[in-house]
Each structure stands twice: as C-alpha cells, then as structure tokens.
mmCIF file of C-alpha atoms in Angstrom:
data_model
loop_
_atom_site.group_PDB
_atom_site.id
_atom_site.type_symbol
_atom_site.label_atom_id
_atom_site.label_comp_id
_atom_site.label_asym_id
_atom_site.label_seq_id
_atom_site.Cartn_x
_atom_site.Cartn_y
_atom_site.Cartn_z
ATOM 1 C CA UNK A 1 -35.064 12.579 28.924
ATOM 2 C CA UNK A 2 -37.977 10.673 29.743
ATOM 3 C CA UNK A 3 -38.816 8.986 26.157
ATOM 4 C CA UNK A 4 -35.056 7.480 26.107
ATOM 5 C CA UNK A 5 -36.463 5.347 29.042
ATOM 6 C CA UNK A 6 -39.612 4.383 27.766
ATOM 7 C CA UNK A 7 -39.184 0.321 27.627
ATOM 8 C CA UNK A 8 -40.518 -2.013 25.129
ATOM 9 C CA UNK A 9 -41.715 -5.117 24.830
ATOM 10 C CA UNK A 10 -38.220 -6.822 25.934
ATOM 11 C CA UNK A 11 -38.768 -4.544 29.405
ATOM 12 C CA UNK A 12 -35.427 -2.356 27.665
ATOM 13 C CA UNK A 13 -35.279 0.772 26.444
ATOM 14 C CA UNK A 14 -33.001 3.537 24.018
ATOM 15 C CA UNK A 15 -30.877 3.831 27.650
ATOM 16 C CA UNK A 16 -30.620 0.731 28.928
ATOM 17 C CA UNK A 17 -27.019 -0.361 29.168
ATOM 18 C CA UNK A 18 -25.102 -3.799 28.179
ATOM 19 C CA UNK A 19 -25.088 -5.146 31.820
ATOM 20 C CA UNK A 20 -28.284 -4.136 32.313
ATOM 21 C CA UNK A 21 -30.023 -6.394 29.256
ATOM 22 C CA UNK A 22 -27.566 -9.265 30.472
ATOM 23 C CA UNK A 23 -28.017 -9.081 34.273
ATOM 24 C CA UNK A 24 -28.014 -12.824 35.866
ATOM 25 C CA UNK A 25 -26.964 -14.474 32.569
ATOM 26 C CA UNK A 26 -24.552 -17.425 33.008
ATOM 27 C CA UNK A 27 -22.651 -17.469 29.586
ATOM 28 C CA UNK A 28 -20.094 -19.867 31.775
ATOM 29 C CA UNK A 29 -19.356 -22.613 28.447
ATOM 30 C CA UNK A 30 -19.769 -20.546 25.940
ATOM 31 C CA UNK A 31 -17.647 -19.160 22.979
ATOM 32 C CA UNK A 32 -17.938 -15.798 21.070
ATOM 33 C CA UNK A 33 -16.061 -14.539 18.616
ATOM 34 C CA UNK A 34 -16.258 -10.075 18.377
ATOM 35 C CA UNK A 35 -14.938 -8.587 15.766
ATOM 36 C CA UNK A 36 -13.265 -5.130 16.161
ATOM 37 C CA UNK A 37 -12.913 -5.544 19.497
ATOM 38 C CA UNK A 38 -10.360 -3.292 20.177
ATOM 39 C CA UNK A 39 -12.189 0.060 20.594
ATOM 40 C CA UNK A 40 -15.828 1.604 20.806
ATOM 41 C CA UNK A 41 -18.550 -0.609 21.662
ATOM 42 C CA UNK A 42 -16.563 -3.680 20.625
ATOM 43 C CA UNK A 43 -14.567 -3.401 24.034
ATOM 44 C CA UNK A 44 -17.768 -2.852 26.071
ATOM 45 C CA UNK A 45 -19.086 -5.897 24.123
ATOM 46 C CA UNK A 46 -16.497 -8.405 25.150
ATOM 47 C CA UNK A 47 -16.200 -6.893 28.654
ATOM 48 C CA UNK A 48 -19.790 -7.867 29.307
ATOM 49 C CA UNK A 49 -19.769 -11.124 27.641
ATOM 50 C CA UNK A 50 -16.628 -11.832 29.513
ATOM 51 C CA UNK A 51 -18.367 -10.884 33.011
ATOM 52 C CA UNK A 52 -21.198 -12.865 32.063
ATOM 53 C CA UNK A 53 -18.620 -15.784 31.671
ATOM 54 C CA UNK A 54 -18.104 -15.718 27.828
ATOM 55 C CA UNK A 55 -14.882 -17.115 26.403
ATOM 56 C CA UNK A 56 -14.133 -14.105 24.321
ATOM 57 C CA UNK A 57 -12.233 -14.091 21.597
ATOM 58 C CA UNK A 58 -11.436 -10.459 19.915
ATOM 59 C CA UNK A 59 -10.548 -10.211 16.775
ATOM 60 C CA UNK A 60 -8.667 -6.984 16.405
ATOM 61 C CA UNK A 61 -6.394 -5.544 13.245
ATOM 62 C CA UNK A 62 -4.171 -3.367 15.711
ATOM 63 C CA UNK A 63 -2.471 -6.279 18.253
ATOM 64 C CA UNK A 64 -0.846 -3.893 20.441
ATOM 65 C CA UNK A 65 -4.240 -2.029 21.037
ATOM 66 C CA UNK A 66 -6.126 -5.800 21.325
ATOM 67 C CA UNK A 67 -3.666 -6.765 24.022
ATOM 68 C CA UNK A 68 -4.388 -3.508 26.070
ATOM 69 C CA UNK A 69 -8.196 -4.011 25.988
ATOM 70 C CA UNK A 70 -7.627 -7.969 27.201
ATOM 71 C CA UNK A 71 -5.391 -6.695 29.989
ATOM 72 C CA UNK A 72 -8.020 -3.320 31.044
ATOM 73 C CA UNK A 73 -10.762 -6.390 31.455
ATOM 74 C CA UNK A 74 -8.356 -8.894 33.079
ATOM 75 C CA UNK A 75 -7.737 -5.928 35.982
ATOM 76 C CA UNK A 76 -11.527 -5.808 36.525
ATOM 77 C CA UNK A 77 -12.356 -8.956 35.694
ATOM 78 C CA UNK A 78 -9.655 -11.223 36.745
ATOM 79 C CA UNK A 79 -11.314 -14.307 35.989
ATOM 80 C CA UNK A 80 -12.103 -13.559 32.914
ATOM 81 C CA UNK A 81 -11.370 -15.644 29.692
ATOM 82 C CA UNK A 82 -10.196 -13.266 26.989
ATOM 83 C CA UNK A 83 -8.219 -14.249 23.657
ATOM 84 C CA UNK A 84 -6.761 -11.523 21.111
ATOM 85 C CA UNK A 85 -6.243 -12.695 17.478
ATOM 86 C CA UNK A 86 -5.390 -10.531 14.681
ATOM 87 C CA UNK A 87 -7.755 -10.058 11.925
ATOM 88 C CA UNK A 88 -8.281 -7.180 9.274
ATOM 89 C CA UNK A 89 -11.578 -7.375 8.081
ATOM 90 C CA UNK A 90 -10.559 -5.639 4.775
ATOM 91 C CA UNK A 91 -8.390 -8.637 3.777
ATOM 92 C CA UNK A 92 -9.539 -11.882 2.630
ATOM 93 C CA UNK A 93 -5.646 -13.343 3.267
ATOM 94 C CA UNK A 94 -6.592 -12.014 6.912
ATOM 95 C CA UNK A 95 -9.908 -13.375 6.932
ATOM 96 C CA UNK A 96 -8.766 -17.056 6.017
ATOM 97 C CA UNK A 97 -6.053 -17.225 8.528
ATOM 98 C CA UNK A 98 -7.715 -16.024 11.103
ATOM 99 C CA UNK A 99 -10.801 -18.571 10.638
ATOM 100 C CA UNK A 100 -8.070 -21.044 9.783
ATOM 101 C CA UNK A 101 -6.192 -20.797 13.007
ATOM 102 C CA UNK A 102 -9.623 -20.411 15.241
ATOM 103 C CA UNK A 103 -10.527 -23.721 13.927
ATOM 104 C CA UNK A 104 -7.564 -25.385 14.095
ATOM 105 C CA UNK A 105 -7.183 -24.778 17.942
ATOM 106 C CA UNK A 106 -10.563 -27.160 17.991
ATOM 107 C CA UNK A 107 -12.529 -24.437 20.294
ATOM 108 C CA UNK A 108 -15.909 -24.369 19.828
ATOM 109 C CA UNK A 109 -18.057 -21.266 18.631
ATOM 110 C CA UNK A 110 -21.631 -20.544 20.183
ATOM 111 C CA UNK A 111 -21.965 -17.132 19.121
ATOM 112 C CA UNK A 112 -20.418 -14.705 16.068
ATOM 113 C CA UNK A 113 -20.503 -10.913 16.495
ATOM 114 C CA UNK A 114 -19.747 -9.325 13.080
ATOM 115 C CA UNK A 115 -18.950 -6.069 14.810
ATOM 116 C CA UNK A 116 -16.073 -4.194 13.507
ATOM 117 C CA UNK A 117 -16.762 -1.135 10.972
ATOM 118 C CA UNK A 118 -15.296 1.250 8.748
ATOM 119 C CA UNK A 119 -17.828 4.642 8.170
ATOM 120 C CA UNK A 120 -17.553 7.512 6.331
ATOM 121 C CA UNK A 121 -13.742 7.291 4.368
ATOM 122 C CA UNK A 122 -12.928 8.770 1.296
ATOM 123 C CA UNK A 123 -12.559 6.372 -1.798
ATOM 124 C CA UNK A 124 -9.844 3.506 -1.410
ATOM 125 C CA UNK A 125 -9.284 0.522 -2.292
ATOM 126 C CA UNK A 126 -8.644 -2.623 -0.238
ATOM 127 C CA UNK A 127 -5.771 -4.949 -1.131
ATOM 128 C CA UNK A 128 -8.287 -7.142 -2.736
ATOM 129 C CA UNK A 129 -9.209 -4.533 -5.124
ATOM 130 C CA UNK A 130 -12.342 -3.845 -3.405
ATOM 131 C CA UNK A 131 -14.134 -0.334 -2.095
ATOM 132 C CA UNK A 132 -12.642 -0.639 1.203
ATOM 133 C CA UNK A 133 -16.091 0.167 3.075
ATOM 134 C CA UNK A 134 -17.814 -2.656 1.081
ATOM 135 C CA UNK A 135 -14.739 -4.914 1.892
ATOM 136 C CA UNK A 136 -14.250 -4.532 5.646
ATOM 137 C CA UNK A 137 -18.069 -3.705 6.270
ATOM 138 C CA UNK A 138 -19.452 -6.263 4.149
ATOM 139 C CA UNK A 139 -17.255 -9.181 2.301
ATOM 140 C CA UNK A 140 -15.170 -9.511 5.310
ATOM 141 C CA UNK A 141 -17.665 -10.593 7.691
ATOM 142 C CA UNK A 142 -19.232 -12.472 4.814
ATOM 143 C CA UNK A 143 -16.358 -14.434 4.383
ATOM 144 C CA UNK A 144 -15.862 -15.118 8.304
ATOM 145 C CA UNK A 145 -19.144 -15.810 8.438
ATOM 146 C CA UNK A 146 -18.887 -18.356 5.538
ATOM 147 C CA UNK A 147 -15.776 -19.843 7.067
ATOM 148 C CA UNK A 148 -16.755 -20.671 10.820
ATOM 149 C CA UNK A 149 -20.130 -21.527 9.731
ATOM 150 C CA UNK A 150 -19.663 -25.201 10.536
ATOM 151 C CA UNK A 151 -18.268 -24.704 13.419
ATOM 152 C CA UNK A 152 -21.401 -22.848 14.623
ATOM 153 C CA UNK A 153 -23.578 -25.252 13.175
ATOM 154 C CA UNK A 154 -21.333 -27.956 14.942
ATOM 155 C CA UNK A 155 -21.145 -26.847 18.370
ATOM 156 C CA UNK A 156 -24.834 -25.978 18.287
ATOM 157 C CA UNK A 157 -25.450 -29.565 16.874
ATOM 158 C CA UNK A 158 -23.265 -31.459 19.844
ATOM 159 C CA UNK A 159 -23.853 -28.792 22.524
ATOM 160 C CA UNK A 160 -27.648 -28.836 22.070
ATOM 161 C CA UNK A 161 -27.217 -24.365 22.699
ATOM 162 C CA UNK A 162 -28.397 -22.418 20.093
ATOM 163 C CA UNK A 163 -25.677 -20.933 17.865
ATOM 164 C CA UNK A 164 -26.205 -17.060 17.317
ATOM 165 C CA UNK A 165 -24.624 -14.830 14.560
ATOM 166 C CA UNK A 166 -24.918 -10.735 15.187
ATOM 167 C CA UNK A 167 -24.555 -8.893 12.470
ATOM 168 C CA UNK A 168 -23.982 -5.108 13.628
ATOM 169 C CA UNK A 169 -26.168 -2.944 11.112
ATOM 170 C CA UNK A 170 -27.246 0.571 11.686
ATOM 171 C CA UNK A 171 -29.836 2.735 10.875
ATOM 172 C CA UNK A 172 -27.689 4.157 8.028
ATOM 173 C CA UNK A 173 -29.187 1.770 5.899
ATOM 174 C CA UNK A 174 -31.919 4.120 4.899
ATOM 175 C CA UNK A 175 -29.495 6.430 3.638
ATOM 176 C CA UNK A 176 -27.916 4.454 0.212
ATOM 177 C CA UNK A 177 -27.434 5.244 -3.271
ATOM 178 C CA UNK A 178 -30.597 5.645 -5.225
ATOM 179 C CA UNK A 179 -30.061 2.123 -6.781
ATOM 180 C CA UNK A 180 -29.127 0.930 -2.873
ATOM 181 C CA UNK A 181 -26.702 -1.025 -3.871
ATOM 182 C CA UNK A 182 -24.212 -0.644 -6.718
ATOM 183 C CA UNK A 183 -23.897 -4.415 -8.240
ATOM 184 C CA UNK A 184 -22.463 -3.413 -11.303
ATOM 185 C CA UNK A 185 -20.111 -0.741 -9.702
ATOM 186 C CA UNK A 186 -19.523 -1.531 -6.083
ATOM 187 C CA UNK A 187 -15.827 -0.443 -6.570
ATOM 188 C CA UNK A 188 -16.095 2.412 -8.672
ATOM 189 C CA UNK A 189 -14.920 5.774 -8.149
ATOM 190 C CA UNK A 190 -17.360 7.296 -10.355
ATOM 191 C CA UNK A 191 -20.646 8.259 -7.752
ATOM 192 C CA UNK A 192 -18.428 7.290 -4.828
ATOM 193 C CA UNK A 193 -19.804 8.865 -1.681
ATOM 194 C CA UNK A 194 -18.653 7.930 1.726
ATOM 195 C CA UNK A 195 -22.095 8.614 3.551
ATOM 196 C CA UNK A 196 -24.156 6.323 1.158
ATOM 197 C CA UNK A 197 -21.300 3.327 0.738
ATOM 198 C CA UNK A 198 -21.856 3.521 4.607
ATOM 199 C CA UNK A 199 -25.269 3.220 4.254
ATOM 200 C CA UNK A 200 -24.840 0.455 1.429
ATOM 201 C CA UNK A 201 -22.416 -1.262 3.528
ATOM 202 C CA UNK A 202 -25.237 -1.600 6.332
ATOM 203 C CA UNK A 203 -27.557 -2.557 4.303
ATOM 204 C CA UNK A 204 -25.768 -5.572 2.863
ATOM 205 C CA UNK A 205 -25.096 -6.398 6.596
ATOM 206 C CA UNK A 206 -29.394 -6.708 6.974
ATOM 207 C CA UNK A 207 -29.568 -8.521 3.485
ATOM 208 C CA UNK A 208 -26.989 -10.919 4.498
ATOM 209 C CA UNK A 209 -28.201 -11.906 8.069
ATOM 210 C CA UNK A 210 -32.253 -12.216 6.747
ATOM 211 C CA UNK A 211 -31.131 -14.312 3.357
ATOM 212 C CA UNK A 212 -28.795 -16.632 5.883
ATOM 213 C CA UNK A 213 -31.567 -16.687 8.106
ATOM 214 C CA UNK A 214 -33.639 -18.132 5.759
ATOM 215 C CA UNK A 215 -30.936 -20.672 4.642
ATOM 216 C CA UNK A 216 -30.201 -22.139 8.359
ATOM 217 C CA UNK A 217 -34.031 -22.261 8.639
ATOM 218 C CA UNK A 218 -34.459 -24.783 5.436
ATOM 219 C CA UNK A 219 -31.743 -26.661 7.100
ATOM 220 C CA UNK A 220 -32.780 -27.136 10.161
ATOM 221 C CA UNK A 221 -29.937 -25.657 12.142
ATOM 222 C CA UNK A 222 -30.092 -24.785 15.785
ATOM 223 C CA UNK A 223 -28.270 -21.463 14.710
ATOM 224 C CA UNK A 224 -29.956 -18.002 14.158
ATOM 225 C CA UNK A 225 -28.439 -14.975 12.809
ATOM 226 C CA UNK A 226 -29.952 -11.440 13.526
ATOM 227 C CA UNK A 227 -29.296 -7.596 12.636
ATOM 228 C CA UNK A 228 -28.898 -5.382 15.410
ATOM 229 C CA UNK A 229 -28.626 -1.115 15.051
ATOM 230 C CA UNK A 230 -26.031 -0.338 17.976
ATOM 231 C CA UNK A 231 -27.702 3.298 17.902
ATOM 232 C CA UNK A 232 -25.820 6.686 17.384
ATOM 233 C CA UNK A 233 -22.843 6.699 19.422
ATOM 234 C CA UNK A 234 -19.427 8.896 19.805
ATOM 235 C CA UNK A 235 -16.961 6.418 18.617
ATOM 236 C CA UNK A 236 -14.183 6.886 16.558
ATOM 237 C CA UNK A 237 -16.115 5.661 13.602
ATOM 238 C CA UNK A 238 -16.083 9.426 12.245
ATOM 239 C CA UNK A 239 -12.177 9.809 12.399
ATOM 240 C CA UNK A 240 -12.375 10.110 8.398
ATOM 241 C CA UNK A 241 -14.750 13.321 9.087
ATOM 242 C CA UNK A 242 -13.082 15.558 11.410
ATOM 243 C CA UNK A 243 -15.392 18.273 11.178
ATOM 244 C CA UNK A 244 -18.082 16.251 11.451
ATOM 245 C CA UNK A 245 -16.644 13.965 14.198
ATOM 246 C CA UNK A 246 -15.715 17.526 16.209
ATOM 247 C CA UNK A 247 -19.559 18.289 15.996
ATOM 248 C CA UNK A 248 -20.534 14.819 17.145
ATOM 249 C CA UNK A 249 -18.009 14.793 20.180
ATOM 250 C CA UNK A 250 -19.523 18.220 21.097
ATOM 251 C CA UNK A 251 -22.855 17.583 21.132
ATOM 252 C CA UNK A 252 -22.998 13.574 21.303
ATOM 253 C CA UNK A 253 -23.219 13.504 25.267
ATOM 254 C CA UNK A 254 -26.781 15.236 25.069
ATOM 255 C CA UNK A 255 -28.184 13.161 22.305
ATOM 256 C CA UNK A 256 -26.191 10.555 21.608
ATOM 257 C CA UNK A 257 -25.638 6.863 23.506
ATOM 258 C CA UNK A 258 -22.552 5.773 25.388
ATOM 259 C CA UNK A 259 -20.512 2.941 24.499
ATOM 260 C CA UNK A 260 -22.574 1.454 27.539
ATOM 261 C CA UNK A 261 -25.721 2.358 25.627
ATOM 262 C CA UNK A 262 -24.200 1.226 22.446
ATOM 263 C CA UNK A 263 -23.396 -2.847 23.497
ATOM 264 C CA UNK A 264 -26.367 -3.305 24.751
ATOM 265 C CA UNK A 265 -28.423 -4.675 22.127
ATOM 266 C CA UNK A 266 -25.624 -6.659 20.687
ATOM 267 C CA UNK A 267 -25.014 -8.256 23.956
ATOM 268 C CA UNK A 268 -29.149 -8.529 23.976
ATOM 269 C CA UNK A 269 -28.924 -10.631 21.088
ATOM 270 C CA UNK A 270 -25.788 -12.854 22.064
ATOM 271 C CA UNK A 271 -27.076 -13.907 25.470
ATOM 272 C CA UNK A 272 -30.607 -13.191 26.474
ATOM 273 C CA UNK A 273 -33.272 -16.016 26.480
ATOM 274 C CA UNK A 274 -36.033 -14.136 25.118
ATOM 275 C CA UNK A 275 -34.215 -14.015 21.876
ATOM 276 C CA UNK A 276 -34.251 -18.180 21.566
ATOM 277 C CA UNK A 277 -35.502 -18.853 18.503
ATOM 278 C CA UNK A 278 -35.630 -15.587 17.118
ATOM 279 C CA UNK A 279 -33.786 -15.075 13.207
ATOM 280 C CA UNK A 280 -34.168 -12.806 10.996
ATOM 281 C CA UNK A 281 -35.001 -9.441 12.445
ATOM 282 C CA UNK A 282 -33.441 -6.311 13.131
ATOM 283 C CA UNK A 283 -33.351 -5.295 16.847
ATOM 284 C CA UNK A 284 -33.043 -1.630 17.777
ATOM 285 C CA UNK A 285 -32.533 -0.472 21.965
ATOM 286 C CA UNK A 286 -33.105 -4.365 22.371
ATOM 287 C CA UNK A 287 -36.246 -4.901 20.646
ATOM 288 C CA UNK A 288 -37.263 -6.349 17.249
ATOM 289 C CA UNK A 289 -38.140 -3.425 14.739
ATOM 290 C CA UNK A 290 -39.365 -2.858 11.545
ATOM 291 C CA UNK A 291 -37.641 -2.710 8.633
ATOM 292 C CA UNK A 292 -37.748 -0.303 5.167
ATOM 293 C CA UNK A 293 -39.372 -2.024 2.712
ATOM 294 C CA UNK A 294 -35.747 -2.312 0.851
ATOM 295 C CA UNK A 295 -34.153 -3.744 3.478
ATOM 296 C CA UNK A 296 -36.400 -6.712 3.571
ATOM 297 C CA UNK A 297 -36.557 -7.250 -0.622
ATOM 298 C CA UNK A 298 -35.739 -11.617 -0.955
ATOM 299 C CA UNK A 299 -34.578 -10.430 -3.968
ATOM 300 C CA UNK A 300 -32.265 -8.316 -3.019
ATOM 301 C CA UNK A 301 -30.567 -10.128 -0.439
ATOM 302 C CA UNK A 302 -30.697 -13.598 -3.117
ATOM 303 C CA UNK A 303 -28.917 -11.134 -6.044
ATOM 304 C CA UNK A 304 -26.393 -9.284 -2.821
ATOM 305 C CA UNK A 305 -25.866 -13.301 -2.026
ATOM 306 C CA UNK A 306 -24.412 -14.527 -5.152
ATOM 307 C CA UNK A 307 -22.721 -11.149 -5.799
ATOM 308 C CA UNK A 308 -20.847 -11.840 -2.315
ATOM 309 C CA UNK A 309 -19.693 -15.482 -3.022
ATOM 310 C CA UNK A 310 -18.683 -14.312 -6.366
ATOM 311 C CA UNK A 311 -16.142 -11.702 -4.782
ATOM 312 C CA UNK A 312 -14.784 -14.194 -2.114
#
C-alpha cells in the first residue's frame, strides 16, 4: 500500500529492505558483533552485514542452530566472514565469557548490535534471580555492552571509524506498567504481566542507549550508540503466545514487515554514512523519530543506570 512506501528524509521508507538501505556500502575491515543471531531478523542482519563485507560475529544461545545460519550464508555468500559464539543473554556467567573470549582473540569491534529478545513469557526467573525478560532484554546487553566497551572505544580510537552500538528497541515501549518501570520490584511476581515487562524491557533498551549516549559524548569518544524499532514483524518472538502468535502468522503478511523489512533499520544504523555522528535517537523505517516524553526522562535513564550496574 502506497503510504508503506512513502520515504523520509533518509530517502527510506516502512518497506524498504536491509540491502536496500545498505546498497554500495563497503563494510570490508570492519567488525560487528549481533546478538541473537540465530533466527528472525538477527539472521537477515548478519547476512547483509556479511555481504556488505562485515566480519560477523553471531552470538547465538542455541550452537547447533548458530552453525546452520553461518553455513545458509556461507552457500550464498561464500566469501563471507562469519563467526558463531555461544552466548545466553539471560546469564551473566554467559555474558562474561563470551566478552571474555571475544577479547581475548584480540579482534577488534567497530560496531555492537544488541539484538536478541525475549517478548511476551509468562513469569520466570533467570538463573541470576532476575525476571527473565528484564534479564535477557535488558541486563544482558547491559552487561555486554559494559564489557566490550573498550574495545569499541579502542578500535574507534586506533582505526579513526566511528564505533556504533544498536540497541534494538521497539515501539512496545509505550505500552509499560503505569510506574514504567518497576525499580523497587523488577522481579516480582506480584503485577507481573508479560505484555508490559516487554514494554519495560524496551524501554530500558531507549534509556540505556540515550544515558550512554550522553556519557561517550562528555568523553569524547568516536563511538555512538542509537535505538532502533525493527517494526512489527512475524518472528518467533510470540512463541510464548500461541494464540496470539497464530493470529499474527495469519494476518502478519498483509500488515506486518518481513524479516527483510525488519533488518533494515538496524543495518541503517550499523553501516550507512548519513548516520556519522548521529547518538542518541531512536530510528524507526530508517529515520530518526520522536520519542514519548517518558522515554526521553534524564532522570529516568540516570536512576535505570545505577539500578543496572547495581544488578551486574
């Protein structure tokens, strides 16, 4: 339909697809790390930064599954440079190994897609002790992001290429608890609801890319870091919902964006030149957009800060 095509300032649009927004980018040199990279638009992610000459490096929880998606884009792209490591977002343990044994092997990292996500499950607990959407949504990527921050900084720093960070957000982020988000309860059961601890989880994923934003700024680091919403898409991020997820599947191809659809403002982000310089914002079909007034509270994001290095 004709207003999914309507462009905006960028020259993309609501339809525009992943090799579309990256078409004649050389990313020949550089690193990226995607999480959950092993299904939805995480695979059409590293498949395009990989044809645009990315070292990719996926960071999957299910190996087997991470191995299967390497080979499907060596066949295509034979070329390509594609590394699977394990890494379960909902673990800290997982977490620190992973960004232990990245850094050991001395590559460099240009560019950090905080990608994987867990939506809509009923109440659990991680092995951490945390609400396991919060945990893998949220503190996980917090953590990695923590952990392979020097790196970034680094490779920036020597390579004189501007480091980017993605975090991937969504437009569930309007749709929280009435407090937004639960400081004093985050791992309750009492309240719990799986829709709004999605939307809390997103949230925190905007309040954690525009505080960092503004701490690499006061530094003076060549790195940015940026909130992107992939759009609605038929992924298997409503397997906890089967009723709901039966509905979506159903109706999604009329409505909804493919996984094509669904990378493209990530890889936007990652690779394209008009984004130099750009932190802070949220980027929806590949252009900046404005955010809810609750989304963008300093305050929030300072108090959703200290509340993060607290739990790691």
């Amino acid at each position: 339909m004709w207003w999914f095509s309507r462009k905006g300032p960028s020259g993309f649009s609501y339809s525009s697809t992943a090799e579309e927004v990256t078409e004649g980018i050389n990313g020949s040199g550089l690193t990226a790390i995607v999480t959950g990279a092993s299904s939805g638009i995480g695979v059409e992610t590293s498949r395009v930064l990989a044809l645009c000459g990315v070292h990719v490096i996926m960071g999957v929880r299910n190996m087997s599954a991470g191995n299967a998606v390497k080979e499907a884009i060596l066949n295509k792209i034979p070329a390509a440079k594609v590394d699977v490591m394990e890494l379960d977002l909902s673990s800290k343990a997982s977490v620190r190994k992973f960004a232990s044994d990245f850094n050991a092997a001395g590559l460099p990292l240009n560019i950090l897609i905080n990608n994987a996500g867990l939506g809509f499950a009923p109440f659990e607990l991680s092995q951490d002790g945390i609400e396991l959407i919060f945990a893998t949504n949220h503190i996980g990527h917090f953590l990695l992001t923590e952990l392979l921050l020097d790196n970034i900084k680094n490779t920036a720093h020597e390579s004189n290429i501007e480091g980017r960070i993605i975090n991937v957000a969504s437009d569930a982020y309007k749709f929280t608890y009435r407090e937004r988000i639960r400081f004093d309860k985050i791992s309750d059961k009492s309240g719990y609801n799986g829709f709004f601890s999605y939307g809390q989880s997103k949230l925190a994923n905007i309040l954690h890319a525009n505080h960092l934003s503004s701490i690499l700024k006061e530094q003076g680091t060549n790195v940015t870091i940026n909130s992107v919403h992939p759009g609605a898409i038929v992924t298997n991020i409503f397997r906890h919902t089967p009723i709901i997820g039966g509905v979506v599947t159903a109706l999604g191809k009329y409505v909804m964006k493919n996984v094509q659809q669904g990378a493209a403002t990530t890889c936007y982000v990652a690779l394209h030149p008009q984004v130099k310089g750009v932190t802070g914002k949220y980027f929806v079909d590949s252009n900046v957009a404005e955010l809810k007034s609750h989304a963008a509270d300093p305050e929030m994001a300072k108090k959703l800060w200290e509340l993060s290095l607290n739990m790691i």
